[in-house]
Amino acid sequence: MTQTKPTIELSPEQQFVFDLIEGTREHIFVTGRAGTGKSTLLNHLAWRTEKQIVICAPTGVAALNVGGQTIHSLFRLPIGLIADHDIDQNDALKKLLNTIDTLVIDEVSMVNADLMDAIDRSLRQARQRRHEPFGGVQLVLFGDPYQLAPVPGQGDERNYIADTYRSFWFFDAKVWQESPLKVIELTEIHRQADADFKHMLNAVRFGQVTAEIAGILNSTGARTPPDDGTITLATRNDIVNRINAAALAKLPGRALKAEAEVSGDFGKASYPADESLELKVGAQVMFLRNDTGGGGEGQRWVNGTIGTVTKIDVNVFVEVDGDVFEVEPVVWEKYRYSYLAATKKLKKEIVAEFTQFPLRLAWAVTIHKSQGKTYNSAIVDLGDRAFSPGQTYVALSRLTSLDGLYLTRPLRPRDIIVDKDVERFMRGIER
């Protein structure tokens, strides 16, 4: 199946970064606030680059989102700490790593320093260029350390990182002492138009919330949420599951189940949708994929669009803003890169498929899963407290305007958590 290249309009800022990636060998970290179009730029790069490019990400779900492969499966690295252990590479892997011009890593903020150095060592080893960072491959990193952090290891792993690195963040990997990383921060926000709200979100992002900003957010958020199915963004899975199950149970009629079809070695942890999806007429759902099959109708929905189920037949009919669309199951493809000796080029092949309706119950979703989505209104439920850096920022920055914010409780100073190492790194970069 040949896919047509999507037409993506880049802003001048995004075009500048694309040209820099395309026209230089520099290692580049593309960052920026929520809604600045990092994903748009990455998508454009994937389709339009003239380079031999490989895209990877730290988790299965993140890799699926960008049509890439996980770092561990691409480099055949063991899970957990790699440290100075030998890295096994067969001939096929060496040939593959020798073909890469540019390695793109999405959601790089979830990559720890040890894994970053293992990528460096793998490329030097395979390409037999042991004195050149990344064996001469250009690295292009995408992500926002103010939004997602790497998962700290346990016990000995955590102790090793503490003894070996300044922090467990990717930017403190040893390789960056040998090679400069050019940091480019996209500044043009495409999600929010209101300058005051952008200013408040920035304050939350940088941990500089004044009493005045907190007062505005809390007084706006203190209104009673409308009873129209406004989505709840919560910190924990159990809260989300409880809200969704209770709302589904309230609807009349019997729930119908759609079971996913899985072929190949997809891996449960990477499932992009529910393996068993329960729906009723009247259920509030969120789309999990951009629309690709609208024919001449243009894009009828995007990843994150909210709608209501109106009919369940062979397919599911969903009403979005007064229009009813027939939604068919879609296929998520899991890719693997390989080397083609005949052409001496990289080949991207499908190794597993997951077929399911691109829908999820959406009276509630976790803040983590709301990453990258846009909502006109949402109820933010931080539970007892926000428990990871950037969590409150991610939740608030999903909203297009302050008018759409509802809080289950007032924000407290301890809900605004900014990682000290991120502050140090981002302060030190030239803009």
XYZ file of C-alpha atoms in Angstrom:
431
model
C 0.000 0.000 0.000
C 1.613 3.270 -1.068
C 0.768 6.201 1.142
C 0.434 9.641 -0.391
C 2.604 12.320 1.120
C 0.494 14.543 3.378
C 0.570 18.248 2.641
C 1.901 19.977 5.733
C 2.134 23.759 5.870
C 5.151 24.774 7.932
C 5.436 28.115 9.689
C 8.620 30.119 8.881
C 10.000 29.005 12.260
C 9.378 25.307 11.504
C 10.772 25.703 7.966
C 13.980 27.187 9.397
C 14.465 24.129 11.627
C 13.684 21.707 8.771
C 16.271 23.430 6.547
C 18.842 23.273 9.358
C 18.292 19.528 9.852
C 18.351 18.900 6.103
C 21.296 21.150 5.287
C 23.719 20.401 8.145
C 25.157 17.478 10.125
C 24.582 19.239 13.460
C 23.005 17.392 16.395
C 19.765 19.256 17.090
C 17.275 19.168 19.964
C 13.901 20.609 18.917
C 11.919 21.640 21.962
C 9.178 24.115 22.788
C 6.045 24.586 24.802
C 2.923 22.494 24.329
C 1.179 23.391 21.071
C 4.220 24.805 19.228
C 4.019 22.196 16.457
C 6.896 19.813 17.270
C 4.861 16.833 15.985
C 3.943 18.690 12.774
C 7.619 19.343 12.069
C 8.607 15.750 12.808
C 5.871 14.476 10.492
C 7.040 16.787 7.703
C 10.641 15.631 8.209
C 9.614 11.961 8.016
C 7.916 12.495 4.644
C 10.112 15.121 3.002
C 13.729 14.458 4.019
C 16.275 13.487 1.386
C 18.396 11.769 4.031
C 18.391 8.110 5.081
C 16.407 8.649 8.242
C 15.398 6.316 11.062
C 12.764 7.389 13.616
C 12.584 5.870 17.071
C 11.087 6.593 20.490
C 11.542 5.314 24.052
C 8.150 3.579 24.380
C 6.020 1.396 22.124
C 3.102 3.840 22.079
C 5.354 6.822 21.275
C 7.014 4.815 18.474
C 3.598 3.921 16.993
C 2.578 7.575 17.032
C 5.502 8.543 14.792
C 5.614 5.412 12.623
C 8.960 4.408 14.072
C 10.533 1.687 16.184
C 11.393 1.602 19.891
C 15.009 2.447 20.711
C 15.530 -0.918 22.402
C 14.238 -2.971 19.493
C 16.066 -0.863 16.882
C 19.441 -1.172 18.618
C 18.700 -4.648 20.108
C 19.580 -3.275 23.535
C 18.648 -5.038 26.780
C 15.994 -3.420 28.973
C 17.415 -1.795 32.095
C 20.867 -0.426 32.803
C 23.425 -0.928 30.023
C 26.391 0.816 31.685
C 29.690 -0.500 30.237
C 28.405 -3.992 29.354
C 29.297 -5.378 25.934
C 26.772 -4.568 23.214
C 26.037 -7.547 20.952
C 25.535 -6.717 17.277
C 24.922 -9.170 14.461
C 25.799 -8.416 10.824
C 22.254 -7.355 9.908
C 22.192 -4.782 12.718
C 25.662 -3.451 11.795
C 24.592 -3.007 8.162
C 21.413 -1.238 9.244
C 23.265 1.163 11.575
C 25.825 1.872 8.845
C 23.105 3.066 6.476
C 21.665 5.796 8.728
C 22.366 9.453 7.954
C 20.061 10.885 10.604
C 18.592 9.270 13.713
C 15.432 10.974 14.987
C 14.336 10.337 18.585
C 10.866 11.527 19.599
C 9.844 12.071 23.259
C 13.570 12.211 24.031
C 12.831 13.630 27.490
C 11.891 10.053 28.518
C 15.341 8.749 27.487
C 17.812 8.525 30.354
C 21.521 9.402 30.195
C 22.636 5.750 30.273
C 20.478 4.867 27.242
C 21.706 7.965 25.353
C 25.307 6.856 25.877
C 24.408 3.290 24.829
C 23.007 4.664 21.535
C 26.281 6.544 21.044
C 28.369 3.435 21.785
C 26.226 1.215 19.535
C 26.660 3.530 16.562
C 30.419 3.972 17.081
C 30.858 0.212 17.378
C 28.731 -0.760 14.356
C 30.210 1.939 12.108
C 33.804 1.338 13.353
C 34.218 5.042 14.036
C 34.972 4.791 17.715
C 36.368 8.324 18.068
C 33.372 10.050 16.502
C 30.245 10.789 18.557
C 27.354 8.605 17.357
C 29.727 7.118 14.759
C 29.140 10.120 12.510
C 25.326 9.876 12.526
C 23.374 13.125 12.917
C 20.981 13.079 15.879
C 17.725 15.032 15.817
C 15.846 14.962 19.123
C 12.260 16.082 19.730
C 10.583 16.610 23.100
C 9.868 18.908 25.997
C 11.589 18.131 29.315
C 9.032 20.369 31.044
C 6.322 17.827 30.121
C 7.701 14.274 30.361
C 10.515 12.883 32.495
C 12.472 9.627 32.239
C 11.391 6.913 34.670
C 14.065 6.755 37.379
C 15.479 3.263 37.893
C 15.227 1.257 41.098
C 17.875 0.327 43.675
C 21.308 -0.362 42.165
C 20.303 1.126 38.837
C 19.378 4.408 40.499
C 22.605 4.372 42.535
C 24.722 3.767 39.415
C 23.102 6.733 37.608
C 23.632 8.932 40.687
C 27.342 7.935 40.864
C 27.993 8.213 37.119
C 25.917 11.128 35.871
C 25.039 14.634 36.939
C 21.379 13.629 36.499
C 19.421 10.840 34.808
C 18.237 13.172 31.997
C 19.385 12.561 28.403
C 21.154 15.937 28.277
C 23.602 14.830 30.985
C 24.864 11.839 28.956
C 28.685 11.748 28.613
C 28.536 11.975 24.807
C 27.494 15.634 24.968
C 30.861 16.478 26.567
C 32.412 15.501 23.218
C 29.825 16.890 20.854
C 27.713 20.039 20.952
C 23.916 19.734 20.984
C 22.196 22.662 19.294
C 18.942 23.425 21.107
C 16.167 25.120 19.164
C 13.065 26.161 21.044
C 9.946 26.625 18.911
C 8.137 29.667 20.285
C 5.052 30.149 18.104
C 2.054 28.594 19.879
C -0.603 27.185 17.561
C -2.970 25.823 20.250
C -3.828 28.914 22.320
C -4.591 32.356 20.894
C -5.158 34.302 24.150
C -1.942 36.084 25.202
C -2.902 36.194 28.909
C -3.548 32.435 29.035
C -0.262 31.752 27.205
C 1.504 33.869 29.831
C -0.118 31.869 32.668
C 0.808 28.532 31.069
C 4.387 29.740 30.717
C 4.437 30.587 34.414
C 3.240 27.056 35.251
C 5.808 25.538 32.846
C 8.715 27.408 34.463
C 7.437 27.171 38.049
C 6.989 30.949 38.291
C 3.335 31.122 39.300
C 2.613 34.343 41.186
C -0.222 34.733 43.698
C -2.059 36.756 41.055
C -1.795 34.009 38.376
C -2.785 31.309 40.881
C -5.766 33.457 41.886
C -6.979 33.818 38.287
C -6.563 30.092 37.526
C -8.291 29.073 40.754
C -11.187 31.539 40.524
C -11.816 30.584 36.868
C -11.494 26.875 37.609
C -13.756 26.997 40.676
C -16.968 27.178 38.600
C -19.326 24.199 38.606
C -18.490 22.154 35.507
C -21.281 21.805 32.941
C -23.122 18.496 32.862
C -22.427 18.033 29.160
C -19.767 15.365 29.349
C -16.820 17.769 29.633
C -13.751 15.514 29.758
C -11.904 14.954 33.050
C -8.093 14.873 32.986
C -6.938 12.904 36.036
C -3.583 11.863 37.453
C -4.376 8.168 37.931
C -5.727 5.306 35.815
C -8.092 4.051 38.528
C -9.864 7.453 38.711
C -10.262 7.498 34.914
C -11.549 3.913 34.745
C -14.030 4.579 37.552
C -15.447 7.725 35.885
C -15.750 6.025 32.481
C -17.311 2.821 33.862
C -19.855 4.749 35.969
C -20.887 6.969 33.047
C -21.234 3.984 30.690
C -23.326 2.061 33.284
C -25.758 5.003 33.558
C -26.665 4.754 29.877
C -29.628 2.507 29.001
C -29.209 -0.633 26.937
C -26.603 -3.346 26.708
C -22.925 -2.607 26.144
C -21.533 -4.012 22.904
C -17.948 -5.218 22.743
C -15.449 -4.901 19.911
C -12.401 -7.149 20.260
C -9.155 -6.036 18.636
C -7.458 -8.235 16.064
C -3.740 -8.566 16.716
C -1.258 -10.149 14.330
C 2.494 -10.510 14.729
C 4.375 -9.687 17.902
C 2.711 -6.412 18.846
C 3.318 -6.487 22.609
C 0.503 -5.688 25.048
C 2.314 -2.683 26.498
C 2.201 -1.011 23.082
C -1.530 -1.498 22.371
C -2.715 1.874 21.044
C -6.392 1.279 21.917
C -8.469 -1.005 24.163
C -8.081 -4.686 23.331
C -11.744 -5.050 24.305
C -13.736 -1.859 23.646
C -17.158 -1.587 25.341
C -19.582 0.936 23.877
C -23.253 1.923 24.123
C -25.314 4.375 22.126
C -24.839 7.709 23.923
C -21.262 6.928 25.018
C -18.812 9.815 24.904
C -15.722 8.795 22.947
C -12.409 10.249 21.893
C -10.762 9.544 18.554
C -7.300 8.010 18.852
C -6.141 8.692 15.302
C -6.364 11.467 12.739
C -8.950 10.773 10.045
C -7.419 9.361 6.877
C -10.490 8.056 5.031
C -12.675 11.110 4.485
C -12.556 10.934 0.704
C -13.325 14.396 -0.589
C -14.628 15.558 2.778
C -11.263 16.595 4.148
C -10.222 15.657 7.662
C -13.382 14.895 9.627
C -11.684 14.364 12.996
C -8.235 14.444 14.575
C -6.526 12.528 17.353
C -8.293 13.848 20.489
C -11.635 14.868 18.891
C -14.564 14.128 21.237
C -17.891 12.787 19.961
C -20.981 10.764 20.943
C -21.923 7.294 19.711
C -25.293 7.470 17.895
C -25.522 3.949 16.460
C -23.616 0.668 16.627
C -23.831 -1.633 13.644
C -20.990 -3.343 11.785
C -19.283 0.010 12.284
C -19.736 2.717 14.932
C -21.526 5.965 14.109
C -20.228 8.989 16.009
C -21.665 12.493 16.110
C -19.128 15.330 16.179
C -20.426 18.904 16.318
C -23.737 18.030 14.656
C -22.262 15.784 11.924
C -22.559 11.990 12.143
C -19.634 9.970 10.813
C -19.361 6.246 10.187
C -16.183 5.059 11.903
C -14.522 1.866 10.698
C -11.797 -0.140 12.434
C -8.301 1.060 11.583
C -4.967 -0.735 11.502
C -2.029 0.406 13.592
C 1.190 -0.897 12.098
C 4.290 -1.731 14.079
C 7.414 -1.133 12.020
C 10.939 -2.434 11.954
C 13.839 -1.047 9.948
C 16.086 -3.386 7.990
C 18.915 -3.108 5.497
C 18.367 -4.005 1.848
C 21.649 -5.235 0.350
C 20.408 -4.915 -3.261
C 19.761 -1.183 -2.983
C 22.113 -0.493 -0.044
C 19.206 1.384 1.487
C 17.010 1.176 4.543
C 13.685 -0.589 4.344
C 10.830 0.002 6.786
C 8.634 -3.066 7.062
C 5.486 -3.927 8.995
C 6.078 -6.645 11.606
C 2.787 -6.561 13.536
C -0.702 -5.081 13.228
C -3.389 -4.058 15.694
C -6.907 -3.530 14.304
C -9.598 -1.805 16.372
C -12.034 1.113 16.217
C -9.921 4.250 16.835
C -12.098 5.182 19.833
C -11.820 5.235 23.604
C -14.408 6.091 26.263
C -13.797 9.723 27.021
C -15.641 11.038 29.997
C -12.141 10.895 31.498
C -8.538 10.301 30.387
C -5.208 10.321 32.245
C -3.122 13.472 31.991
C -0.317 11.288 30.607
C -2.540 9.962 27.789
C -3.809 13.470 27.040
C -0.275 14.365 25.887
C -0.464 16.016 22.465
C -4.282 16.378 22.548
C -6.268 19.634 22.409
C -9.555 20.304 24.252
C -11.864 23.313 24.279
C -12.849 22.525 27.869
C -11.755 20.041 30.545
C -12.100 19.262 34.246
C -8.620 18.933 35.760
C -8.483 16.484 38.686
C -5.062 16.461 40.345
C -6.259 14.139 43.134
C -4.416 14.632 46.434
C -1.520 16.229 44.580
C 0.315 16.347 41.262
C 3.083 13.776 41.711
C 5.448 14.314 38.796
C 7.203 17.339 37.318
C 5.259 18.907 34.468
C 2.000 17.066 35.213
C 0.000 20.217 36.017
C 1.516 22.006 33.007
C 0.553 19.160 30.646
C -3.033 19.158 31.963
C -3.579 22.939 31.724
C -1.830 23.296 28.360
C -4.274 20.874 26.668
C -6.878 23.659 26.799
C -7.381 26.151 23.995
C -8.498 28.893 26.391
C -8.858 29.757 30.063
C -12.662 29.777 29.655
C -12.617 25.996 29.284
C -10.838 25.300 32.608
C -12.617 23.585 35.518
C -10.700 22.442 38.616
C -11.918 19.796 41.074
C -9.933 21.669 43.744
C -7.775 24.797 43.838
C -4.183 24.553 42.610
C -1.640 24.574 45.438
C 2.043 25.598 45.256
C 3.136 21.945 45.538
C 1.168 21.076 42.364
C 3.637 23.164 40.336
C 6.703 20.941 40.156
C 9.656 21.832 37.932
C 12.696 19.560 37.820
C 15.848 21.407 38.971
C 18.036 19.686 36.350
C 15.659 20.754 33.573
C 15.819 24.346 34.839
C 19.629 24.199 34.795
C 19.785 22.760 31.272
C 17.173 25.067 29.749
C 18.736 28.134 31.425
C 22.106 27.257 29.944
C 21.015 27.036 26.309
C 21.450 29.800 23.777
C 18.160 30.802 22.262
